[in-house]
Amino acid sequence: MRAFLNLSLAMTRGLARDRAAVFFTLIFPLMFLMLFGALFKDQGAGKSDIVQVGSVKVLDGMPDKERAGLRDVLEIEKTDGSAAARREALEKVRKGDADAAVFQRDGKVELRYSAADQVRSGTVRGVLNSIVQQANQRATGQPPAFALQTGTVEDETTKPIQYLTPGLLGWAVAMGGVFGSAFNLVSWRRKRILRRLWLAPISARSVVGARIGVNLMTAFAQTAIFLAVASLPYYGLKLTGDWWLCLPLVVCGTLAFMSIGLLVGSFAKTEEAANGMAQLIILPMAFLSGAFFPLDNAPGWIRAVSEFLPLKHLASAMQDVLTRGESWGTALPVMGGLLLFAAVLTAIAARVFRWDAA
């Protein structure tokens, strides 16, 4: 126990003295949370801009009440009905200066939009289709047989920070686990500290336990800072019932990504090589796992690949327990999978581990 405590203290002091390690482990991921949280803080659907060319009866004949409700989602710029005005409107849509152009020809309402932004074009098509349907109802005097009422499954006060925090926290845990263990292992091997520990009357269990303890302490510090900052009124994170289950998830995630770091540190001969290998693993995994943005609209092969990435399951479970109100039933399978992943990679790393650089 004394050897374990002394090693833990030495590793903690070494981490605290390494300003670059402190920055990239604690501050760098937090900067992403603060930046993305500020950028998407007031994100909403926004207004769609359309150009009305000439007279369009379904728009011009709208009752004042419907027109007032439309102002929240649609900004209409009206021009004359000349051929030049139509060409200018279509050019605006092509350049992205307007979301759509609408005009009436031979009794038909025609909508032209760009396929470059499918979200905006889908919004415009939905709104215009609704306007046309209401105009048809007014013309026929027949009310619709059925009405559709829509809404989100989340509370209306849900903010983007509810989705950003779990993903970025999972990415921060992954960064700390991989880089912390890989860099430490390579540095100690190059400085022959590993060789001295091997020859010293200290068990390998104490060395590994101390490294795990320091990494877990760092991961818990990351979690506390992330949740404290995201919960500030400016960002507005709202934690749900069993949010504390993120802590055992952090433990399992740290062990899983430490095993990746051990494998990288076993192969790499220099700190630069360890950095390159770790970046090659973590950065693609962060984007392919949905830690930065959802993968709902990603190609099928990307979603299939993400199912094999530990960060995807860690980030998803973090979101479930932090903001979706899930409990043990969601967290336990992910914990088990992460621990199994850690055991397999640690066994592989042990086979290729070298105490000395020679």
PDB file of N, CA and C in Angstrom, residues 1-38:
ATOM      1  N   MET A   1       0.819  -1.212   0.000  1.00  0.00           N
ATOM      2  CA  MET A   1       0.000   0.000   0.000  1.00  0.00           C
ATOM      3  C   MET A   1       0.860   1.272   0.000  1.00  0.00           C
ATOM      4  N   ARG A   2       1.957   1.244   0.755  1.00  0.00           N
ATOM      5  CA  ARG A   2       2.830   2.420   0.791  1.00  0.00           C
ATOM      6  C   ARG A   2       3.443   2.679  -0.582  1.00  0.00           C
ATOM      7  N   ALA A   3       3.891   1.596  -1.254  1.00  0.00           N
ATOM      8  CA  ALA A   3       4.444   1.762  -2.601  1.00  0.00           C
ATOM      9  C   ALA A   3       3.387   2.313  -3.560  1.00  0.00           C
ATOM     10  N   PHE A   4       2.150   1.816  -3.434  1.00  0.00           N
ATOM     11  CA  PHE A   4       1.056   2.279  -4.280  1.00  0.00           C
ATOM     12  C   PHE A   4       0.801   3.772  -4.067  1.00  0.00           C
ATOM     13  N   LEU A   5       0.755   4.210  -2.796  1.00  0.00           N
ATOM     14  CA  LEU A   5       0.488   5.616  -2.499  1.00  0.00           C
ATOM     15  C   LEU A   5       1.619   6.513  -2.972  1.00  0.00           C
ATOM     16  N   ASN A   6       2.863   6.064  -2.779  1.00  0.00           N
ATOM     17  CA  ASN A   6       3.997   6.875  -3.228  1.00  0.00           C
ATOM     18  C   ASN A   6       4.024   7.011  -4.745  1.00  0.00           C
ATOM     19  N   LEU A   7       3.759   5.914  -5.439  1.00  0.00           N
ATOM     20  CA  LEU A   7       3.717   5.973  -6.896  1.00  0.00           C
ATOM     21  C   LEU A   7       2.574   6.870  -7.378  1.00  0.00           C
ATOM     22  N   SER A   8       1.412   6.771  -6.745  1.00  0.00           N
ATOM     23  CA  SER A   8       0.271   7.615  -7.115  1.00  0.00           C
ATOM     24  C   SER A   8       0.604   9.082  -6.917  1.00  0.00           C
ATOM     25  N   LEU A   9       1.244   9.407  -5.815  1.00  0.00           N
ATOM     26  CA  LEU A   9       1.618  10.789  -5.538  1.00  0.00           C
ATOM     27  C   LEU A   9       2.632  11.288  -6.556  1.00  0.00           C
ATOM     28  N   ALA A  10       3.605  10.446  -6.900  1.00  0.00           N
ATOM     29  CA  ALA A  10       4.620  10.841  -7.881  1.00  0.00           C
ATOM     30  C   ALA A  10       3.981  11.078  -9.249  1.00  0.00           C
ATOM     31  N   MET A  11       3.062  10.203  -9.647  1.00  0.00           N
ATOM     32  CA  MET A  11       2.395  10.370 -10.941  1.00  0.00           C
ATOM     33  C   MET A  11       1.523  11.624 -10.965  1.00  0.00           C
ATOM     34  N   THR A  12       0.849  11.892  -9.844  1.00  0.00           N
ATOM     35  CA  THR A  12      -0.006  13.080  -9.773  1.00  0.00           C
ATOM     36  C   THR A  12       0.841  14.343  -9.865  1.00  0.00           C
ATOM     37  N   ARG A  13       1.959  14.375  -9.162  1.00  0.00           N
ATOM     38  CA  ARG A  13       2.840  15.532  -9.246  1.00  0.00           C
ATOM     39  C   ARG A  13       3.398  15.711 -10.650  1.00  0.00           C
ATOM     40  N   GLY A  14       3.760  14.602 -11.279  1.00  0.00           N
ATOM     41  CA  GLY A  14       4.269  14.689 -12.644  1.00  0.00           C
ATOM     42  C   GLY A  14       3.222  15.246 -13.596  1.00  0.00           C
ATOM     43  N   LEU A  15       1.951  14.823 -13.409  1.00  0.00           N
ATOM     44  CA  LEU A  15       0.870  15.345 -14.254  1.00  0.00           C
ATOM     45  C   LEU A  15       0.650  16.827 -14.009  1.00  0.00           C
ATOM     46  N   ALA A  16       0.674  17.231 -12.740  1.00  0.00           N
ATOM     47  CA  ALA A  16       0.430  18.635 -12.408  1.00  0.00           C
ATOM     48  C   ALA A  16       1.539  19.537 -12.939  1.00  0.00           C
ATOM     49  N   ARG A  17       2.761  19.036 -12.994  1.00  0.00           N
ATOM     50  CA  ARG A  17       3.881  19.849 -13.479  1.00  0.00           C
ATOM     51  C   ARG A  17       3.930  19.930 -14.999  1.00  0.00           C
ATOM     52  N   ASP A  18       3.258  18.993 -15.665  1.00  0.00           N
ATOM     53  CA  ASP A  18       3.247  18.982 -17.129  1.00  0.00           C
ATOM     54  C   ASP A  18       2.092  19.844 -17.609  1.00  0.00           C
ATOM     55  N   ARG A  19       2.369  21.097 -17.925  1.00  0.00           N
ATOM     56  CA  ARG A  19       1.306  22.029 -18.303  1.00  0.00           C
ATOM     57  C   ARG A  19       0.594  21.602 -19.584  1.00  0.00           C
ATOM     58  N   ALA A  20       1.341  21.050 -20.520  1.00  0.00           N
ATOM     59  CA  ALA A  20       0.722  20.600 -21.768  1.00  0.00           C
ATOM     60  C   ALA A  20      -0.278  19.471 -21.488  1.00  0.00           C
ATOM     61  N   ALA A  21       0.109  18.543 -20.601  1.00  0.00           N
ATOM     62  CA  ALA A  21      -0.792  17.434 -20.277  1.00  0.00           C
ATOM     63  C   ALA A  21      -2.047  17.942 -19.582  1.00  0.00           C
ATOM     64  N   VAL A  22      -1.891  18.899 -18.657  1.00  0.00           N
ATOM     65  CA  VAL A  22      -3.054  19.469 -17.968  1.00  0.00           C
ATOM     66  C   VAL A  22      -3.971  20.167 -18.963  1.00  0.00           C
ATOM     67  N   PHE A  23      -3.377  20.903 -19.904  1.00  0.00           N
ATOM     68  CA  PHE A  23      -4.180  21.626 -20.890  1.00  0.00           C
ATOM     69  C   PHE A  23      -4.987  20.670 -21.758  1.00  0.00           C
ATOM     70  N   PHE A  24      -4.325  19.678 -22.346  1.00  0.00           N
ATOM     71  CA  PHE A  24      -5.015  18.787 -23.272  1.00  0.00           C
ATOM     72  C   PHE A  24      -5.935  17.786 -22.566  1.00  0.00           C
ATOM     73  N   THR A  25      -5.684  17.531 -21.288  1.00  0.00           N
ATOM     74  CA  THR A  25      -6.526  16.585 -20.564  1.00  0.00           C
ATOM     75  C   THR A  25      -7.749  17.247 -19.963  1.00  0.00           C
ATOM     76  N   LEU A  26      -7.585  18.427 -19.364  1.00  0.00           N
ATOM     77  CA  LEU A  26      -8.686  19.068 -18.656  1.00  0.00           C
ATOM     78  C   LEU A  26      -9.263  20.273 -19.389  1.00  0.00           C
ATOM     79  N   ILE A  27      -8.410  21.157 -19.886  1.00  0.00           N
ATOM     80  CA  ILE A  27      -8.886  22.436 -20.420  1.00  0.00           C
ATOM     81  C   ILE A  27      -9.349  22.320 -21.866  1.00  0.00           C
ATOM     82  N   PHE A  28      -8.609  21.577 -22.697  1.00  0.00           N
ATOM     83  CA  PHE A  28      -8.928  21.487 -24.119  1.00  0.00           C
ATOM     84  C   PHE A  28     -10.340  20.933 -24.368  1.00  0.00           C
ATOM     85  N   PRO A  29     -10.732  19.785 -23.771  1.00  0.00           N
ATOM     86  CA  PRO A  29     -12.112  19.314 -23.973  1.00  0.00           C
ATOM     87  C   PRO A  29     -13.155  20.281 -23.425  1.00  0.00           C
ATOM     88  N   LEU A  30     -12.822  20.954 -22.298  1.00  0.00           N
ATOM     89  CA  LEU A  30     -13.765  21.911 -21.729  1.00  0.00           C
ATOM     90  C   LEU A  30     -13.992  23.096 -22.661  1.00  0.00           C
ATOM     91  N   MET A  31     -12.950  23.490 -23.389  1.00  0.00           N
ATOM     92  CA  MET A  31     -13.095  24.582 -24.358  1.00  0.00           C
ATOM     93  C   MET A  31     -14.110  24.223 -25.435  1.00  0.00           C
ATOM     94  N   PHE A  32     -14.113  22.963 -25.880  1.00  0.00           N
ATOM     95  CA  PHE A  32     -15.092  22.526 -26.871  1.00  0.00           C
ATOM     96  C   PHE A  32     -16.505  22.623 -26.307  1.00  0.00           C
ATOM     97  N   LEU A  33     -16.680  22.194 -25.054  1.00  0.00           N
ATOM     98  CA  LEU A  33     -18.003  22.266 -24.439  1.00  0.00           C
ATOM     99  C   LEU A  33     -18.483  23.712 -24.359  1.00  0.00           C
ATOM    100  N   MET A  34     -17.618  24.621 -23.907  1.00  0.00           N
ATOM    101  CA  MET A  34     -18.009  26.018 -23.762  1.00  0.00           C
ATOM    102  C   MET A  34     -18.271  26.659 -25.123  1.00  0.00           C
ATOM    103  N   LEU A  35     -17.455  26.303 -26.120  1.00  0.00           N
ATOM    104  CA  LEU A  35     -17.633  26.884 -27.452  1.00  0.00           C
ATOM    105  C   LEU A  35     -18.913  26.380 -28.098  1.00  0.00           C
ATOM    106  N   PHE A  36     -19.093  25.047 -28.153  1.00  0.00           N
ATOM    107  CA  PHE A  36     -20.291  24.493 -28.774  1.00  0.00           C
ATOM    108  C   PHE A  36     -21.542  24.885 -27.996  1.00  0.00           C
ATOM    109  N   GLY A  37     -21.416  24.901 -26.654  1.00  0.00           N
ATOM    110  CA  GLY A  37     -22.565  25.284 -25.850  1.00  0.00           C
ATOM    111  C   GLY A  37     -23.006  26.705 -26.132  1.00  0.00           C
ATOM    112  N   ALA A  38     -22.042  27.624 -26.342  1.00  0.00           N
ATOM    113  CA  ALA A  38     -22.371  29.012 -26.660  1.00  0.00           C
ATOM    114  C   ALA A  38     -22.907  29.144 -28.082  1.00  0.00           C
TER     115      ALA A  38
END
